[in-house]
Coordinates of N, CA and C in Angstrom, one line a residue:
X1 N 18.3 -43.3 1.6 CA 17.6 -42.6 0.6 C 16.5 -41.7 1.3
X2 N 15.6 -42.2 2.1 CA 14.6 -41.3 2.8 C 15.4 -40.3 3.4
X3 N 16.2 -40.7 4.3 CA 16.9 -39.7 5.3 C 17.1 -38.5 4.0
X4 N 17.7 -38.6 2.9 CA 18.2 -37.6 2.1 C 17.2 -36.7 1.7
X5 N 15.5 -37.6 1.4 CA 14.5 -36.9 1.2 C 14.1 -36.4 2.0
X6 N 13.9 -36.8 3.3 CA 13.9 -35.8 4.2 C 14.4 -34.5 4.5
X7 N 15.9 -34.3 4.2 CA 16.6 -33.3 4.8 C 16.3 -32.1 3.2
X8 N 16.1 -33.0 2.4 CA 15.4 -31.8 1.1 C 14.2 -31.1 1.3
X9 N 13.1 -32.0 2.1 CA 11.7 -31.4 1.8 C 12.0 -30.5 3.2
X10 N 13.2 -30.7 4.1 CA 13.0 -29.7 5.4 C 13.9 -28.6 4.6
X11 N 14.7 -28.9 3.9 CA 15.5 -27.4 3.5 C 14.7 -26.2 2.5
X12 N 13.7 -27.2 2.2 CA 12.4 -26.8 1.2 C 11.8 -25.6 2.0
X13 N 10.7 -26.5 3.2 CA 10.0 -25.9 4.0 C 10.7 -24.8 4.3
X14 N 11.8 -25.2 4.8 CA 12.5 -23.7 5.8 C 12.7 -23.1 4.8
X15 N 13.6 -22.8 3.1 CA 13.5 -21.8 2.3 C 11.9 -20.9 2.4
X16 N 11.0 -21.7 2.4 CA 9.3 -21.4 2.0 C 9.1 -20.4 3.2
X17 N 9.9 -20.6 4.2 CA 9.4 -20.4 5.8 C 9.5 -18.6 5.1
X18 N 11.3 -18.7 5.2 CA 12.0 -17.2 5.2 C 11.0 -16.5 4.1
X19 N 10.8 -16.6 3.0 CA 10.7 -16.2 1.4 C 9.4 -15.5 1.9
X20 N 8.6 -16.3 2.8 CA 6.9 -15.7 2.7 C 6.9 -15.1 2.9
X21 N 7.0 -14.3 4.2 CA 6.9 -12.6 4.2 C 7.4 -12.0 3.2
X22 N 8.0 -12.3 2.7 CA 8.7 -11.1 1.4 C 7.7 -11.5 -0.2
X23 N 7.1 -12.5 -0.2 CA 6.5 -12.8 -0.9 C 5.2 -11.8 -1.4
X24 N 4.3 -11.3 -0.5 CA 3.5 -10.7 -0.3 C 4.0 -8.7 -0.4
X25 N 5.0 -8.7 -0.2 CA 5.4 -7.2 -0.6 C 4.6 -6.3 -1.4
X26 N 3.9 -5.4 -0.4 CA 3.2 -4.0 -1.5 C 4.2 -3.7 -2.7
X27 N 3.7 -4.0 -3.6 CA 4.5 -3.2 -4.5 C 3.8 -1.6 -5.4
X28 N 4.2 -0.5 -5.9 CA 4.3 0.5 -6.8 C 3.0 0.5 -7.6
X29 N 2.9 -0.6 -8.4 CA 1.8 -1.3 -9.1 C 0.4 -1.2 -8.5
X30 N 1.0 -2.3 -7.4 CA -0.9 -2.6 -6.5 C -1.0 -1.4 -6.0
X31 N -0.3 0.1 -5.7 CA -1.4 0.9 -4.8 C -1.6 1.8 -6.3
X32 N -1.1 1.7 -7.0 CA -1.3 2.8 -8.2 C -3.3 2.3 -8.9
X33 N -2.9 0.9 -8.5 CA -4.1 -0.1 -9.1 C -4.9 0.3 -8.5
X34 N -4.6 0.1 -6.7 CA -6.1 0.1 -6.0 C -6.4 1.6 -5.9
X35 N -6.0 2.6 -6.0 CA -6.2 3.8 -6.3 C -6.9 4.7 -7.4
X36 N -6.5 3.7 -8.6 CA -6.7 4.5 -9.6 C -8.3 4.6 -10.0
X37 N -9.3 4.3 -9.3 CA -10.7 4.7 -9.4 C -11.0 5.7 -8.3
X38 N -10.1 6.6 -7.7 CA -9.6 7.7 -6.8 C -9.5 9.2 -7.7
X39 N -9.0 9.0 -8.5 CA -8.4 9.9 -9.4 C -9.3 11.1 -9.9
X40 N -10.6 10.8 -10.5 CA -11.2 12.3 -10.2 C -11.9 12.8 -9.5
X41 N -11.5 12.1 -8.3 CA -12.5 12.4 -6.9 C -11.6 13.3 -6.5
X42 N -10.1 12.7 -6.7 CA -9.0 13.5 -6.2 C -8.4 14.9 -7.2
X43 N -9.3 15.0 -7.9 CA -8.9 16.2 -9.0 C -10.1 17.2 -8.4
X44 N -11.2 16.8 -8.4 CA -12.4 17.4 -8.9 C -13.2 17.7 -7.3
X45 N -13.1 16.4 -6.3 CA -14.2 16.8 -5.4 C -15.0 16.3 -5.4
X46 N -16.2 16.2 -5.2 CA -17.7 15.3 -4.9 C -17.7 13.9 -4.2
X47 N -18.6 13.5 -4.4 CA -18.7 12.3 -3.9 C -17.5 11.4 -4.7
X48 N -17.3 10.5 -3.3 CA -16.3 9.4 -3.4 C -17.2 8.0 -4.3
X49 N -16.7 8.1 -5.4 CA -17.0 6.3 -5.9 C -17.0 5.2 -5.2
X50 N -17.6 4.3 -5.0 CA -17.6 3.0 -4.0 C -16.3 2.2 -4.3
X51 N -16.2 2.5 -6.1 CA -14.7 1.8 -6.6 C -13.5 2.1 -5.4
X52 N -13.5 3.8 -5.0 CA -12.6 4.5 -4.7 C -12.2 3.4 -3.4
X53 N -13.2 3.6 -2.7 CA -13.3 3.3 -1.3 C -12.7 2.1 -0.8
X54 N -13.1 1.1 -2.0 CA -12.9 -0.6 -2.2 C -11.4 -0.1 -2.3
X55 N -10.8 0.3 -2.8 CA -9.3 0.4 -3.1 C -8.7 0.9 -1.8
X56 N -9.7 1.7 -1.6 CA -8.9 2.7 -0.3 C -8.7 1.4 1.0
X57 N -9.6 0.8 1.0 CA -10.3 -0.3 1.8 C -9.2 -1.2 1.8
X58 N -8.9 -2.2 0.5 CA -8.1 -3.0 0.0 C -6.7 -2.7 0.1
X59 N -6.2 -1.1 0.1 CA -5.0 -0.9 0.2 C -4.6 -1.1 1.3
X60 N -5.6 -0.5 2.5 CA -5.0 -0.2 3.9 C -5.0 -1.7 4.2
X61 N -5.8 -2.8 3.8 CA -6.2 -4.3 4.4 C -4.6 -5.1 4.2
X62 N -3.9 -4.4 2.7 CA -2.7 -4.9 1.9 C -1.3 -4.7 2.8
X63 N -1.5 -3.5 3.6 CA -0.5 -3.0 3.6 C -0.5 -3.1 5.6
X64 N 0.5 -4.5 5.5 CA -0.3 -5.2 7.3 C 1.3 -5.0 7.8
X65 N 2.2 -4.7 7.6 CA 3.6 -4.3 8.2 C 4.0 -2.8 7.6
X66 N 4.9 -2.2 8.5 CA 5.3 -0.9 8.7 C 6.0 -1.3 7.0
X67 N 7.0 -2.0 7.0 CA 7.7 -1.8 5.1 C 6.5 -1.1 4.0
X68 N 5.4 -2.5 4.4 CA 3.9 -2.0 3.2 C 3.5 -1.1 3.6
X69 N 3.2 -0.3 5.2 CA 3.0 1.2 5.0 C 3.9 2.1 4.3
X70 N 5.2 2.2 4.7 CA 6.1 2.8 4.2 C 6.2 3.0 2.5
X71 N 5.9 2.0 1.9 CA 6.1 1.9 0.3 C 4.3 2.0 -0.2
X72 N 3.5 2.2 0.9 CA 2.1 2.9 0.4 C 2.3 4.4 -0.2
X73 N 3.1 4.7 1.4 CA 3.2 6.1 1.4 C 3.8 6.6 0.4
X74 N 5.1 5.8 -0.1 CA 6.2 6.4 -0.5 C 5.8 6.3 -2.6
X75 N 4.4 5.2 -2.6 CA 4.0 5.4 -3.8 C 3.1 6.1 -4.3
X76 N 2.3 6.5 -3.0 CA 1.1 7.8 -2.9 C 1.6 9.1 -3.5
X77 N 2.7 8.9 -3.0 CA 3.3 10.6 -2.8 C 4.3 10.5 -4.4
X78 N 5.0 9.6 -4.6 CA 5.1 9.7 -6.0 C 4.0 10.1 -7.3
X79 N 2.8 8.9 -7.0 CA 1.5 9.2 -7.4 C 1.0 10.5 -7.5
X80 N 1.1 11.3 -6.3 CA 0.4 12.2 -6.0 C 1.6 13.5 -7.3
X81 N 2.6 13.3 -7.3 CA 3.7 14.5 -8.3 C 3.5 14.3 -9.6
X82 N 3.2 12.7 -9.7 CA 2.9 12.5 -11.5 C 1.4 12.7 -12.2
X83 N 0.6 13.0 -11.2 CA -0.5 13.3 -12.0 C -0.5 15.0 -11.4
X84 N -1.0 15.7 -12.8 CA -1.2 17.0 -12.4 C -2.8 17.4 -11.6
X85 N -2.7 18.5 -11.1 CA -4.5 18.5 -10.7 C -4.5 18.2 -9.2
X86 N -4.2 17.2 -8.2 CA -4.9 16.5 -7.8 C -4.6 17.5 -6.1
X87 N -6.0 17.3 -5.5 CA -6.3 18.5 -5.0 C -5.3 18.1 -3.7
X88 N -4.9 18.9 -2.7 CA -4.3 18.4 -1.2 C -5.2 18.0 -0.5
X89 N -6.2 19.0 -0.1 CA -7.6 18.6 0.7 C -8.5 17.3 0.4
X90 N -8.4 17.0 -1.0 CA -9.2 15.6 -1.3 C -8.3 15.1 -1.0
X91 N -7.3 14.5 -1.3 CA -6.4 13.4 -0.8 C -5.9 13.3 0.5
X92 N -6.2 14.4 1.4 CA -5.9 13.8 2.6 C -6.9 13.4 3.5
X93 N -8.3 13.9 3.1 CA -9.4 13.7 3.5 C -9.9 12.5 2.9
X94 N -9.5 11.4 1.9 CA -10.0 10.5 1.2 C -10.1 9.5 2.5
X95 N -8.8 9.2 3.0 CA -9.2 7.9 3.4 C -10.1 7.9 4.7
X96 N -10.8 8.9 5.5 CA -11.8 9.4 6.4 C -13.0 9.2 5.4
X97 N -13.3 9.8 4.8 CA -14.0 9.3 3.7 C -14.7 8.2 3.1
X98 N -13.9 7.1 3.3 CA -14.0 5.9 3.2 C -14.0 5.3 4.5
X99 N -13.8 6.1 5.6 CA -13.5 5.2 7.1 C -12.9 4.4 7.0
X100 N -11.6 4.8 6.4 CA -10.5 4.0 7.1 C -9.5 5.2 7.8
X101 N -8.5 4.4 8.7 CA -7.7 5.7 9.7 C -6.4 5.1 8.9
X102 N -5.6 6.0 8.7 CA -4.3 5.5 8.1 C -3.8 6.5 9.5
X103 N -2.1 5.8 9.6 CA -1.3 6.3 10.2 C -0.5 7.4 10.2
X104 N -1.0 8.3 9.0 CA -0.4 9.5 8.7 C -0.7 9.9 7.5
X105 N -0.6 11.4 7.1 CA -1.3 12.2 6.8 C -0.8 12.3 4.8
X106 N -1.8 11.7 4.2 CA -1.8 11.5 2.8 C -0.7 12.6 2.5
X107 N 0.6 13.6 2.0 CA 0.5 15.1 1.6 C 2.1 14.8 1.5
X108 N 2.3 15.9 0.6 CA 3.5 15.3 -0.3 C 5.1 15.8 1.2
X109 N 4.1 16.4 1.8 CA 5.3 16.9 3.1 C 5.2 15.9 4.2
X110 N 4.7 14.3 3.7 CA 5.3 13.9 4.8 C 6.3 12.9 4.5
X111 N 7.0 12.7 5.8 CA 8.4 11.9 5.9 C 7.5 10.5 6.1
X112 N 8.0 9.7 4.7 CA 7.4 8.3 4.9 C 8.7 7.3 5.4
X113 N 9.9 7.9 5.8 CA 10.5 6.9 6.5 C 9.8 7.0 7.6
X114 N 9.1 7.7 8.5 CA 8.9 8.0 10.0 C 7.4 7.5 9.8
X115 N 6.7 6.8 9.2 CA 5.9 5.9 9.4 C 6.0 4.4 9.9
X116 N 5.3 4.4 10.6 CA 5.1 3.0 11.3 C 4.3 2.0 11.2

């Protein structure tokens, strides 16, 4: 009977092992979230909100593998077609702004498969 419980809580663990990385996945939602106190900095111009920044901050902290860059990007740039307004120069200048360095260049012309 132990032996049996044993070989469960190890088939357990190893399921738990594979699952976690995927567990944590950026999703659509969280950058639309940590973003959305961005939005009329990114219409209008002026000073960056501290909200903004914390997001800006929080996104890049979220997004710790090339997949979570990839699907930052690839929800930015969705983001960026569904709201009208929102300037090119603010949003590629935002995350400098906040002093963070992203890997490539906020703008609806970039290829977010070729992020790393």
């Amino acid at each position: 009977m132990a032996s049996m419980t044993m070989r469960v809580l190890c088939v357990i663990v190893a399921c738990m092992v594979v699952v976690a990385p995927y567990a944590e996945a950026l999703s659509c939602s969280e950058v639309t979230s940590k973003l959305a106190p961005c939005f009329n900095y990114l219409k209008s111009g002026g000073k960056v909100p501290p909200a903004c920044c914390d997001g800006v901050k929080g996104l890049n902290s979220a997004a710790k593998t090339t997949p979570d860059r990839k699907t930052a990007c690839t929800c930015m740039k969705s983001a960026y077609k569904s709201y009208n307004g929102i300037n090119a120069d603010n949003a590629a200048g935002l995350p400098g702004k906040c002093g963070v360095n992203i890997p490539y260049k906020i703008s609806l012309s970039t290829d977010c498969n070729k992020v790393k």
